[in-house]
Coordinates of N, CA and C in Angstrom, one line a residue:
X1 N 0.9 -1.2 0.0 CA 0.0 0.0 0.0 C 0.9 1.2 0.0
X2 N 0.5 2.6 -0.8 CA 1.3 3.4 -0.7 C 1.4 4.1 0.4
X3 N 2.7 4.7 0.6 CA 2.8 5.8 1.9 C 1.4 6.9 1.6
X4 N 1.1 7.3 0.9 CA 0.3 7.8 0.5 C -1.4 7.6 0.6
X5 N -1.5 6.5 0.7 CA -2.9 6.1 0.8 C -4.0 6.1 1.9
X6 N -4.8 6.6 2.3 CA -5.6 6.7 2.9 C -7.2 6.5 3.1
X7 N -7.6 6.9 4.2 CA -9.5 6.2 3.9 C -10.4 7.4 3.0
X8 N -11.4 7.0 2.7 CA -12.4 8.1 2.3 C -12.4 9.0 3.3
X9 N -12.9 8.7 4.1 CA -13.5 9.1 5.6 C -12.4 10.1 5.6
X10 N -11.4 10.3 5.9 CA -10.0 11.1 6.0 C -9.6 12.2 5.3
X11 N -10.3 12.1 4.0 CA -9.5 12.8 2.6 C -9.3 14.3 3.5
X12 N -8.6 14.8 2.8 CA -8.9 16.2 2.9 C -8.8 17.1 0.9
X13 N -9.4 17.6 1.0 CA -8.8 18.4 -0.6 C -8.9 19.6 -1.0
X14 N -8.3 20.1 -1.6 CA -7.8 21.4 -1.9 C -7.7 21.3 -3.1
X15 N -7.9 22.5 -3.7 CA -7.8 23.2 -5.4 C -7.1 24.0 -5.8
X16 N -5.8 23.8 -6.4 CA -5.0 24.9 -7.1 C -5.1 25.1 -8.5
X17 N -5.5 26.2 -8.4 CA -6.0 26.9 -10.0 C -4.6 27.9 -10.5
X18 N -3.8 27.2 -11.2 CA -3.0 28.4 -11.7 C -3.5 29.2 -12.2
X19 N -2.7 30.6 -12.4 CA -4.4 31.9 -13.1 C -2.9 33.1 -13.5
X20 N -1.5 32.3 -14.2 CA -0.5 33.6 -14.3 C -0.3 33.4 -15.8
X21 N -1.2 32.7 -16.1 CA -0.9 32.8 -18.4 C -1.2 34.0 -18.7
X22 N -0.4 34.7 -19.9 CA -1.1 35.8 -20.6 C -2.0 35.4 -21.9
X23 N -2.5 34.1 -22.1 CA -3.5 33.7 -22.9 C -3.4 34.3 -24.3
X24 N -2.3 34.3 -24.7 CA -1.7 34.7 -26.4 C -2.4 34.2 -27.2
X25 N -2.6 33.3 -27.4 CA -3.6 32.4 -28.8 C -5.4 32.6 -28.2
X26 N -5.5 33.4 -27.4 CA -7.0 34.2 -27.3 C -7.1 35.2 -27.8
X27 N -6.0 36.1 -28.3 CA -6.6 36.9 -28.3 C -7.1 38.6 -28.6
X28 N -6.8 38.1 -26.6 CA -7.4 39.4 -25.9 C -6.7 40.2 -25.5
X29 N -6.8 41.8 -25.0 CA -6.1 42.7 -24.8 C -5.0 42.4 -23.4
X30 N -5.6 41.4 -22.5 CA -4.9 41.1 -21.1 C -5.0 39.3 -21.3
X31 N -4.8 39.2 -19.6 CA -5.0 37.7 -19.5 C -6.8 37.6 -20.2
X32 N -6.6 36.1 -20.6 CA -8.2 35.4 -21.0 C -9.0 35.3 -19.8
X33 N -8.6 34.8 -18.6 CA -9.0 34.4 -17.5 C -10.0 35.7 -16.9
X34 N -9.5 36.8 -17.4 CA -10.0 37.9 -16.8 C -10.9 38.4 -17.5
X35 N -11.3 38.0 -18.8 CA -12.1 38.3 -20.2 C -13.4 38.4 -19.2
X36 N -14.7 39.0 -19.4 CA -15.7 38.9 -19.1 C -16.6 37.7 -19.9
X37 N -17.2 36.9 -19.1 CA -18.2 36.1 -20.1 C -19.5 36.1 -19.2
X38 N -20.4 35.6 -20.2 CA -21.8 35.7 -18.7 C -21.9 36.5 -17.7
X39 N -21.0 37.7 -18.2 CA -21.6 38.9 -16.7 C -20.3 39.4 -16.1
X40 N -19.6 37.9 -15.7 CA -18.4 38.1 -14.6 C -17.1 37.9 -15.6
X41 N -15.9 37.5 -15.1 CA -14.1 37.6 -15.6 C -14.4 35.7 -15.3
X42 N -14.1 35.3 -16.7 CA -14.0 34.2 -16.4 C -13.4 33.6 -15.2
X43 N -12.8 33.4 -14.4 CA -11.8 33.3 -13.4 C -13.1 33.0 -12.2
X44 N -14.0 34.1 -12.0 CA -14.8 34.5 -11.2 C -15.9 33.0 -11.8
X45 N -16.4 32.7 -12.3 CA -17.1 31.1 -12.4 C -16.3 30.3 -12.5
X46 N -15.2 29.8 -12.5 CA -14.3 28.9 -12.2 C -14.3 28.8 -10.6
X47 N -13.7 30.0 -10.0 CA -14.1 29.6 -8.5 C -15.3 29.4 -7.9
X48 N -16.3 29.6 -8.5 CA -17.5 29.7 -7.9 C -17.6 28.6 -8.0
X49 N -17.4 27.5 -9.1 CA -17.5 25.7 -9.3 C -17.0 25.1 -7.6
X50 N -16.3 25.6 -7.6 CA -15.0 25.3 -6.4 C -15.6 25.8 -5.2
X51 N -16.2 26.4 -5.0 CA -16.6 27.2 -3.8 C -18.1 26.2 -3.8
X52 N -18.9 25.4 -4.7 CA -20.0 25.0 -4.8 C -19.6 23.7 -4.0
X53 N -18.3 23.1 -4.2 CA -18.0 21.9 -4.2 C -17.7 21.0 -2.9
X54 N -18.6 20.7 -1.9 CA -18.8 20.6 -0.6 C -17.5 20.2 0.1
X55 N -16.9 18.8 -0.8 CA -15.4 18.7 -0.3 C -14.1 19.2 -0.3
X56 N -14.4 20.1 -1.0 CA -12.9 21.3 -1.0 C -13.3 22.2 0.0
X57 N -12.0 21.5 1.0 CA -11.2 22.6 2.2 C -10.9 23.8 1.9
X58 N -10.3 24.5 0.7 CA -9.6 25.8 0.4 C -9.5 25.4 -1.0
X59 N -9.3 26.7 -1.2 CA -8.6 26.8 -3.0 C -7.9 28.5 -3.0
X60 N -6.5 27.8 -3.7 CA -5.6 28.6 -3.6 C -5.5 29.0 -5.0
X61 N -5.6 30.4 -5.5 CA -5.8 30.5 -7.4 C -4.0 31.2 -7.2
X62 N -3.2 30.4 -7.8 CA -1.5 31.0 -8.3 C -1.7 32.2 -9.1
X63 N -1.2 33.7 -8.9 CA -1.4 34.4 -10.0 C 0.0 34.8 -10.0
X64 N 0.4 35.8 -11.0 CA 1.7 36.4 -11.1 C 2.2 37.4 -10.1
X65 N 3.2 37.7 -9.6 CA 3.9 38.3 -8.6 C 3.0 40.1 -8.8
X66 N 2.6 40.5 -9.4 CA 2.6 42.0 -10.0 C 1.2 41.8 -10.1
X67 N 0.4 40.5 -10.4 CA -1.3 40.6 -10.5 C -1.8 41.3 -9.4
X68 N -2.7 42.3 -10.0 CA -4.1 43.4 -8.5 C -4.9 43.4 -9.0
X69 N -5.5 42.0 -10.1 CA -6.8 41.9 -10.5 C -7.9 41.7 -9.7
X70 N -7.9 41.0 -8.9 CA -8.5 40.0 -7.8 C -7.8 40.5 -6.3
X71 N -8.9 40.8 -5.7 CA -9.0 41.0 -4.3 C -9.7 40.3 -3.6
X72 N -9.7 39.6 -2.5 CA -10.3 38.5 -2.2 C -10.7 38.5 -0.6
X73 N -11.5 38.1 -0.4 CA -11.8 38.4 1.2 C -12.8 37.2 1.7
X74 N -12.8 35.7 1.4 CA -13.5 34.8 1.9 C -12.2 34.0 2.7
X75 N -12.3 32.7 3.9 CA -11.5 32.1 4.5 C -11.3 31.1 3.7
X76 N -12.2 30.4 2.0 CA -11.8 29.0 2.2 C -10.7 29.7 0.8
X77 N -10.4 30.9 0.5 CA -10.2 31.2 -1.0 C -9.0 32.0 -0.8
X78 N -7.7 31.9 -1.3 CA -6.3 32.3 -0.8 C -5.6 32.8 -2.3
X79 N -5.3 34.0 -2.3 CA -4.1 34.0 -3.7 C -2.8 34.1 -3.4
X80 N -1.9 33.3 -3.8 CA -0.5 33.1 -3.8 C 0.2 34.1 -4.9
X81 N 0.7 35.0 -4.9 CA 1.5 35.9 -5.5 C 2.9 35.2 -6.0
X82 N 3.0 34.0 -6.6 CA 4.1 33.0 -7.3 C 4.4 32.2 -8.0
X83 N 3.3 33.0 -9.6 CA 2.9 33.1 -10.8 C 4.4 32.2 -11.5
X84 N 4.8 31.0 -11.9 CA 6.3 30.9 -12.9 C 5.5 31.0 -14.0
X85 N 7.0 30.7 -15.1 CA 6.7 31.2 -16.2 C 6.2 30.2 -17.2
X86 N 5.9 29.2 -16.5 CA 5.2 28.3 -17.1 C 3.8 27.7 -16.2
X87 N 3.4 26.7 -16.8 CA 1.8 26.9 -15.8 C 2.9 25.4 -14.9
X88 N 3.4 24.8 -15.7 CA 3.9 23.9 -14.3 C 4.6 24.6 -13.4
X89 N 5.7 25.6 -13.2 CA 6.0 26.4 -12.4 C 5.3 26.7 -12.0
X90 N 4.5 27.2 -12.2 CA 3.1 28.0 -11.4 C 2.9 26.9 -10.4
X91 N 2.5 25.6 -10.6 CA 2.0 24.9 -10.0 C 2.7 24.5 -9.0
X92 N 4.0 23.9 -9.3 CA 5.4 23.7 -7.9 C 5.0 24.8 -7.1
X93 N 5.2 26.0 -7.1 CA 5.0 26.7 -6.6 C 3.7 27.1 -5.5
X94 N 3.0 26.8 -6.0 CA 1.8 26.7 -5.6 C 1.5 25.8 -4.4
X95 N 2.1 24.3 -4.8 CA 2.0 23.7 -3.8 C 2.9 24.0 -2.8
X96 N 3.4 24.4 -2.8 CA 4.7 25.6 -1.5 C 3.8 26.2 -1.0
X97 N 3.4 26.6 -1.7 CA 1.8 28.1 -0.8 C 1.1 27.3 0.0
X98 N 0.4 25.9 -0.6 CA -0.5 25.1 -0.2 C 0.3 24.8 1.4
X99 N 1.2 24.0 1.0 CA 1.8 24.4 2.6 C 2.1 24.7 3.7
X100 N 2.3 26.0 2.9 CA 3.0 26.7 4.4 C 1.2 27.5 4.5
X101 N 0.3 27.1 3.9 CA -1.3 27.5 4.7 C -1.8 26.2 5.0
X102 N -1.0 24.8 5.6 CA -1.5 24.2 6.4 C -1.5 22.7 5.7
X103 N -1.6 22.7 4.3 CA -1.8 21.5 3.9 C -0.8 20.4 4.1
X104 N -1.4 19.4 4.1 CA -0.2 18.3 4.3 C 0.0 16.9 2.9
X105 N 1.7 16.8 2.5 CA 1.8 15.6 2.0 C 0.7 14.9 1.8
X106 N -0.3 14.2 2.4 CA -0.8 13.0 2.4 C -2.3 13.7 2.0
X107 N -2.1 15.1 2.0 CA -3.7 15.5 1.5 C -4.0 15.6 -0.2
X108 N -5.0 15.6 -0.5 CA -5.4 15.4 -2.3 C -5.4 17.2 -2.5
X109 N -5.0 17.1 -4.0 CA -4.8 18.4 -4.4 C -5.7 18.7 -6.1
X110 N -6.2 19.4 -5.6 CA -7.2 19.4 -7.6 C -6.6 20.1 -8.2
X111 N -5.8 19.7 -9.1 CA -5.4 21.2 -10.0 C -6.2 21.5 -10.9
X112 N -6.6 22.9 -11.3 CA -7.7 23.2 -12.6 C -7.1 24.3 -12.8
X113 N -7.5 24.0 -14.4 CA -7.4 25.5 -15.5 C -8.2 26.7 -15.2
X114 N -7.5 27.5 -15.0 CA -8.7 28.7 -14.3 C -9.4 29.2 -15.4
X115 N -9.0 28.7 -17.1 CA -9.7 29.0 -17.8 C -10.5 28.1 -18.4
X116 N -10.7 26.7 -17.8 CA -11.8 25.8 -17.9 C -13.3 26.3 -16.9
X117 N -13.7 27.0 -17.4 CA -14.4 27.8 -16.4 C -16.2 27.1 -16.5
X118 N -16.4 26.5 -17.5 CA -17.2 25.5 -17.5 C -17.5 24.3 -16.5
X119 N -16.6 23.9 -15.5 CA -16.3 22.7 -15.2 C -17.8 23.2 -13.8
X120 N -18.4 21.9 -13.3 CA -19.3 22.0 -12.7 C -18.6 21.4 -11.3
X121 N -20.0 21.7 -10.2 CA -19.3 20.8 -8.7 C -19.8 19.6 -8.7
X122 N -20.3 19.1 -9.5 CA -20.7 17.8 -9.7 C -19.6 17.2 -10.6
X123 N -19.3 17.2 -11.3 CA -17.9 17.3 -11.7 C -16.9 16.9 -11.1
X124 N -16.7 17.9 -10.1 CA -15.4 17.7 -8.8 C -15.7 16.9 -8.4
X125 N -16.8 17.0 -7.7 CA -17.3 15.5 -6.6 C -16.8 14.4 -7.4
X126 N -17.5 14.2 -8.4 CA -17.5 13.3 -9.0 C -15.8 12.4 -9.3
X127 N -15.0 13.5 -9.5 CA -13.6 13.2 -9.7 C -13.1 12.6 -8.1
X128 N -13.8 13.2 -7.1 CA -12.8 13.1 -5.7 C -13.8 11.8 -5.4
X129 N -14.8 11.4 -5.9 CA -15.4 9.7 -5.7 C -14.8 9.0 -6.2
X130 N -14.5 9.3 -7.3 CA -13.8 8.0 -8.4 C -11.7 7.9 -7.4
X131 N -11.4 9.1 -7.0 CA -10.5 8.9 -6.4 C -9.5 9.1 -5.2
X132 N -10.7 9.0 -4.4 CA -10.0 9.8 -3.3 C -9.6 7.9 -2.3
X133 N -10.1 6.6 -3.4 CA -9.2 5.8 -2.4 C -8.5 5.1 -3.3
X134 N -7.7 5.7 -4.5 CA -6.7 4.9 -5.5 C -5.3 5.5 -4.8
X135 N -4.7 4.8 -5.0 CA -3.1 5.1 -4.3 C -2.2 6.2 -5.1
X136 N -2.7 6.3 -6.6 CA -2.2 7.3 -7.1 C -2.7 8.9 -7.1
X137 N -4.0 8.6 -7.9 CA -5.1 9.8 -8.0 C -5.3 9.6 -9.5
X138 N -6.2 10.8 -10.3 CA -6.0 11.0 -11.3 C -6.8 12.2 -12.4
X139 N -7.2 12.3 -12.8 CA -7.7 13.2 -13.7 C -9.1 13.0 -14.9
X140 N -10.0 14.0 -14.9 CA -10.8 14.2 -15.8 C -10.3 14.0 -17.4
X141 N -11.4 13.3 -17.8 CA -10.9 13.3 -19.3 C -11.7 12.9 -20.5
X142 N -11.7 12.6 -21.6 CA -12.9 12.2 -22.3 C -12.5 11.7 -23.5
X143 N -13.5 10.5 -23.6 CA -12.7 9.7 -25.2 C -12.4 10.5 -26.1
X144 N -11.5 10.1 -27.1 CA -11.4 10.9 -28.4 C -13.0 10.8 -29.0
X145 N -13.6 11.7 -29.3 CA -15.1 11.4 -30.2 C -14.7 11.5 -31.8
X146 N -13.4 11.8 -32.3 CA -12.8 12.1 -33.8 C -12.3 11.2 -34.2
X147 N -11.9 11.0 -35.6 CA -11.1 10.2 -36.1 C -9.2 11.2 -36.3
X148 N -8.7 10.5 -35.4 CA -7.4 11.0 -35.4 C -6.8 10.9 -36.6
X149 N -5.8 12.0 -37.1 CA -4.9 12.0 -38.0 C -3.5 12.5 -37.9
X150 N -2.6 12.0 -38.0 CA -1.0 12.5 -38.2 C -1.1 13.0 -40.0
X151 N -0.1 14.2 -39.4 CA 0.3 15.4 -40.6 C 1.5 15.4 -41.2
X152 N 2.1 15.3 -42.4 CA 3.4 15.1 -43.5 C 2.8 16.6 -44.1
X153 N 3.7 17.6 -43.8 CA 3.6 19.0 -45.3 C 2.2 19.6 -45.6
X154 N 1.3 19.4 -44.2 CA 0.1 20.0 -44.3 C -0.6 19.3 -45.1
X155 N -0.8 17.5 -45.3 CA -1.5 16.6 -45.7 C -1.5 15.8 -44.6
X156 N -2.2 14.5 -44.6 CA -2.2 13.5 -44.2 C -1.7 12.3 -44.1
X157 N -0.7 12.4 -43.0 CA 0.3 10.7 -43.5 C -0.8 9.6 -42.9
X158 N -1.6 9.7 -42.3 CA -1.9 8.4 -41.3 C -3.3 8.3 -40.8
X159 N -4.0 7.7 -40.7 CA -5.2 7.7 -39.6 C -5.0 6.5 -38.3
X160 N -4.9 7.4 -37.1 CA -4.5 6.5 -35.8 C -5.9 6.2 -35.2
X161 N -5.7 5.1 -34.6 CA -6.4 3.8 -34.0 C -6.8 5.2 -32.9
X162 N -7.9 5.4 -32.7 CA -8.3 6.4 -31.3 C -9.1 5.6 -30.4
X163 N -9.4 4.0 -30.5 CA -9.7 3.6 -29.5 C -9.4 3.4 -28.2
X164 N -7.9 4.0 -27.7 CA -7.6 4.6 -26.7 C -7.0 5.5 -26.3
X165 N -7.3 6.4 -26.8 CA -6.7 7.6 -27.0 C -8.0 8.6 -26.4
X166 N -7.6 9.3 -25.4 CA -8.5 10.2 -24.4 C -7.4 11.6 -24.6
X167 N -8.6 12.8 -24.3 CA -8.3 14.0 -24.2 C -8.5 14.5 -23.0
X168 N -7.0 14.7 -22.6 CA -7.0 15.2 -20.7 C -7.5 16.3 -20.3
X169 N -8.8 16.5 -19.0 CA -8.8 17.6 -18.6 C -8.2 17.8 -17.5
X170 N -9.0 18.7 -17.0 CA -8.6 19.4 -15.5 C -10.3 19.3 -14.4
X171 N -10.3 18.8 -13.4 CA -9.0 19.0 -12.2 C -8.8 17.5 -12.8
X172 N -7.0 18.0 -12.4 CA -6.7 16.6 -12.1 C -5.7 16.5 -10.8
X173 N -6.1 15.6 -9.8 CA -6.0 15.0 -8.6 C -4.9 14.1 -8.1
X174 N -4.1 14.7 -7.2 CA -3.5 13.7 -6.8 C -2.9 14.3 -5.5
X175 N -2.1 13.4 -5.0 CA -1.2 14.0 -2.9 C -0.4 14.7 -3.5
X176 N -0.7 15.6 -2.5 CA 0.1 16.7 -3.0 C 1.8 16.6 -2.4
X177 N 2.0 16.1 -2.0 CA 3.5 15.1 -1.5 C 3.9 14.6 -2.7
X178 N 3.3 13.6 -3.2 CA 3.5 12.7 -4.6 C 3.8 13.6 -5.9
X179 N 2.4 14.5 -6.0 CA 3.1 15.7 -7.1 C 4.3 16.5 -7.1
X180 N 4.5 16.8 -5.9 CA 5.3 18.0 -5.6 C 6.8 17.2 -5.8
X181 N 7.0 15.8 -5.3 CA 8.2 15.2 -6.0 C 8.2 15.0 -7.5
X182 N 7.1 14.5 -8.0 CA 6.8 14.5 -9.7 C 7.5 15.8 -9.9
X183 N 7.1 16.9 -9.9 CA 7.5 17.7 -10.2 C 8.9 18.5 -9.7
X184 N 9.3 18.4 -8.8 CA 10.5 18.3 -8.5 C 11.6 17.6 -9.3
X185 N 11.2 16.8 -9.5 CA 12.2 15.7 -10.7 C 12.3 16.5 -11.9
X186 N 11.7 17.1 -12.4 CA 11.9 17.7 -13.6 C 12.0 19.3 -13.5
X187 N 12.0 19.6 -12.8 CA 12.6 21.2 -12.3 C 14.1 21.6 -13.2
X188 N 15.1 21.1 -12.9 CA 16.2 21.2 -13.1 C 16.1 21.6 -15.1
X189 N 15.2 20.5 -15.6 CA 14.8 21.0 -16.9 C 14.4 21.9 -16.9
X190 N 13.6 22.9 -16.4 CA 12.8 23.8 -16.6 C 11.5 23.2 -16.9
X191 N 10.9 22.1 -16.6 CA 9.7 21.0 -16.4 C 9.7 21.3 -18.2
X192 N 10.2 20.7 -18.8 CA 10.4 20.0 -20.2 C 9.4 18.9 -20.5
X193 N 8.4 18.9 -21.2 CA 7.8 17.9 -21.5 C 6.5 17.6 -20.8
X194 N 6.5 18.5 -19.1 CA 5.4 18.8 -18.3 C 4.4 19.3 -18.8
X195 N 3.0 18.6 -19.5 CA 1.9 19.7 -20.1 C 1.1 19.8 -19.4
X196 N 0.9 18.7 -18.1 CA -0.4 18.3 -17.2 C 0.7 17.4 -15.9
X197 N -0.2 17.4 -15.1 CA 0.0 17.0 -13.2 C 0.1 15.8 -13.9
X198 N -0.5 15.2 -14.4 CA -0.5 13.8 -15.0 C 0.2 13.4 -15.8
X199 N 1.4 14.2 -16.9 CA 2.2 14.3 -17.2 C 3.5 13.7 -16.3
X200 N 3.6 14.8 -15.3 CA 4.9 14.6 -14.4 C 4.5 13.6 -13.4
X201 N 3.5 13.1 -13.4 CA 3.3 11.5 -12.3 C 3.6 10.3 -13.6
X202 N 3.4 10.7 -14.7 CA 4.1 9.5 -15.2 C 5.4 9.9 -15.6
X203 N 5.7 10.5 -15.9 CA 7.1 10.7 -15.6 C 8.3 9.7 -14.4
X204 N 7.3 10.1 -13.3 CA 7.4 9.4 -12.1 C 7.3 8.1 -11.9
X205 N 6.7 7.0 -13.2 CA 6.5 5.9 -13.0 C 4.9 5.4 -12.8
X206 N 4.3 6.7 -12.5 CA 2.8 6.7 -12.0 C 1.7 6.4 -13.1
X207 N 0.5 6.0 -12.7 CA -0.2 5.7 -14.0 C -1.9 6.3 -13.5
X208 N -1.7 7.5 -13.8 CA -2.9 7.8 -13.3 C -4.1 7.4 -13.7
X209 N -5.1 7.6 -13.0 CA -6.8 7.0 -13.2 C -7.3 8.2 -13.9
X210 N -8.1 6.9 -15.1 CA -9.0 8.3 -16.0 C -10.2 8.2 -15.6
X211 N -10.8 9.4 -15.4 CA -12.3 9.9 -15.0 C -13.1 10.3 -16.5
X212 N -14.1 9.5 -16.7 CA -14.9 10.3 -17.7 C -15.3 12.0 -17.2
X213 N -15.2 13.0 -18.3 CA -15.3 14.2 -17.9 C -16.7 14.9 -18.6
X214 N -16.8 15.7 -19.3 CA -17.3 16.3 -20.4 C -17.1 17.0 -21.4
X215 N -17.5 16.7 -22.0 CA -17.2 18.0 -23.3 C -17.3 19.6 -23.1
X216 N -18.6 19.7 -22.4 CA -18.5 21.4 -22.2 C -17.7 21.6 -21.3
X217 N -16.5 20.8 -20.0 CA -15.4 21.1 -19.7 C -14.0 21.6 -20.5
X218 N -14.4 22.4 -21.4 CA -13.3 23.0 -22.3 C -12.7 23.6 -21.9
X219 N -11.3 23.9 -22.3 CA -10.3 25.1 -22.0 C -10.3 25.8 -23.2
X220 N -10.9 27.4 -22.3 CA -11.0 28.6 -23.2 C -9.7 28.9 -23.5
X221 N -9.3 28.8 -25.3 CA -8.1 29.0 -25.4 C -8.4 29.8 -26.4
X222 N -9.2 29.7 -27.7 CA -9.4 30.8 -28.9 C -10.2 31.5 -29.0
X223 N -10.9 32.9 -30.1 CA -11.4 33.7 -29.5 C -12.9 33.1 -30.2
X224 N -12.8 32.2 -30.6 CA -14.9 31.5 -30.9 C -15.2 30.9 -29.5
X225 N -14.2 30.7 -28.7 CA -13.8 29.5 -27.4 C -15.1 30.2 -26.7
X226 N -14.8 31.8 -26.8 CA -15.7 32.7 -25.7 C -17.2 32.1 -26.0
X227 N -17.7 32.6 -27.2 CA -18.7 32.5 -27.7 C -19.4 31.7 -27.5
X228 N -19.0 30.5 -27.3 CA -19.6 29.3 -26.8 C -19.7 29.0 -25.9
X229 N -18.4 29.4 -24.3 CA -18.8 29.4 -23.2 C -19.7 30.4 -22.5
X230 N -19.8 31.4 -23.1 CA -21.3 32.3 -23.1 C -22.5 31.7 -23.3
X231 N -22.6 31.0 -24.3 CA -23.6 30.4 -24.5 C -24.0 29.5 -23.6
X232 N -22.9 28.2 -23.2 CA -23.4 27.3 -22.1 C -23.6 28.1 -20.6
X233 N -22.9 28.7 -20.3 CA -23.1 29.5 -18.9 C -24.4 30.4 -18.9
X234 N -25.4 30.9 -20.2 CA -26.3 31.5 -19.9 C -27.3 30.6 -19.9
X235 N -27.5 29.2 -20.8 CA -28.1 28.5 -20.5 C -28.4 27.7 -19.3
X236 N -27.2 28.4 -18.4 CA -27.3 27.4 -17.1 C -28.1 28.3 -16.1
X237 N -27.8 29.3 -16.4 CA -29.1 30.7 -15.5 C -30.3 30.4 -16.2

């Protein structure tokens, strides 16, 4: 059994939302995160998911050292001013924050895209049922629904087998002890090759658990991206 492992009954969990991208392929005149959609800065329904989500202890959103977007004044909701320059930096970092505000090794940690702002609390729950008693953790995700293709010269060399081939989301879950060495091991690179938490746990040898996710869990990255997450968030009022 891993040093790591523990009962349901026990969990404790927490949410680190990195929030220090300047969201280039959006865009927009600033960060994306801060874009208005449905009323509010995207950013602002991403925590509210998290704030809905009965088992998350705290959520700590990582922003950049110089960010004064966000002023915050609830006990379970914390900003860490220790934004790197990558979102995995962001996140090492982060879990340093998580820390020294109390959290422990052996507790679960959600990481989410602060620009998947679609993601529901049914959702989360849902991810912290499927894993709060696997020894690893693991992550939201969703079959490929396409017929995949590899590219030669802006044609088509190949059509790949997508019967197991999944598209990773966010949160993705694991001890924040276990991460923080994943990611530790690859520091020295400048976390090379790090695209996801789930990345650097295999790295580590780890094999994380996949969660069916959703589709309307997207990451707002281009500028139609908005358009449509406008659209599902007004349908949801």
């Amino acid at each position: 059994m891993s040093a790591f492992q523990n009962t349901p009954t026990s969990v404790r969990c927490h949410a680190l939302l990195p929030c220090a991208g300047t969201g280039s392929r959006a865009g927009t005149a600033g960060p994306k995160q801060y874009q208005t959609v449905a009323g509010l800065p995207m950013v602002l329904h991403t925590l509210a998911a998290f704030s809905a989500a009965p088992r998350i202890e705290q959520t700590v959103l990582v922003v950049a050292p110089d960010d004064r977007f966000l002023s915050v004044d609830q006990p379970d909701l914390q900003l860490a001013r220790c934004g790197g320059a990558t979102r995995a930096h962001s996140v090492y970092n982060g879990l340093d924050a998580l820390r020294a505000k109390g959290a422990a090794d052996d507790d679960w940690v959600l990481v989410h895209d602060a620009a998947r702002c679609l993601i529901t609390p049914q959702q989360i729950e849902a991810l912290i049922s499927a894993c709060e008693g696997d020894p690893v953790g693991g992550l939201l995700a969703l079959k490929l629904p396409d017929t995949l293709k590899t590219e030669c010269e802006g044609r088509v060399a190949a059509t790949v087998d997508r019967s197991d081939k999944w598209l990773a989301q966010t949160p993705q879950m694991f001890r924040l002890g276990m991460l923080r060495s994943a990611l530790a091991a690859q520091a020295d690179s400048g976390f090379a090759g790090v695209t996801d938490e789930a990345s650097a746990m295999e790295m580590a040898g780890h094999r994380p658990l996949l969660v069916p996710g959703s589709a309307q869990n997207f990451k707002v990255t281009y500028p139609e991206d908005f358009a449509l997450a406008e659209a599902i968030l007004s349908s949801r009022t």
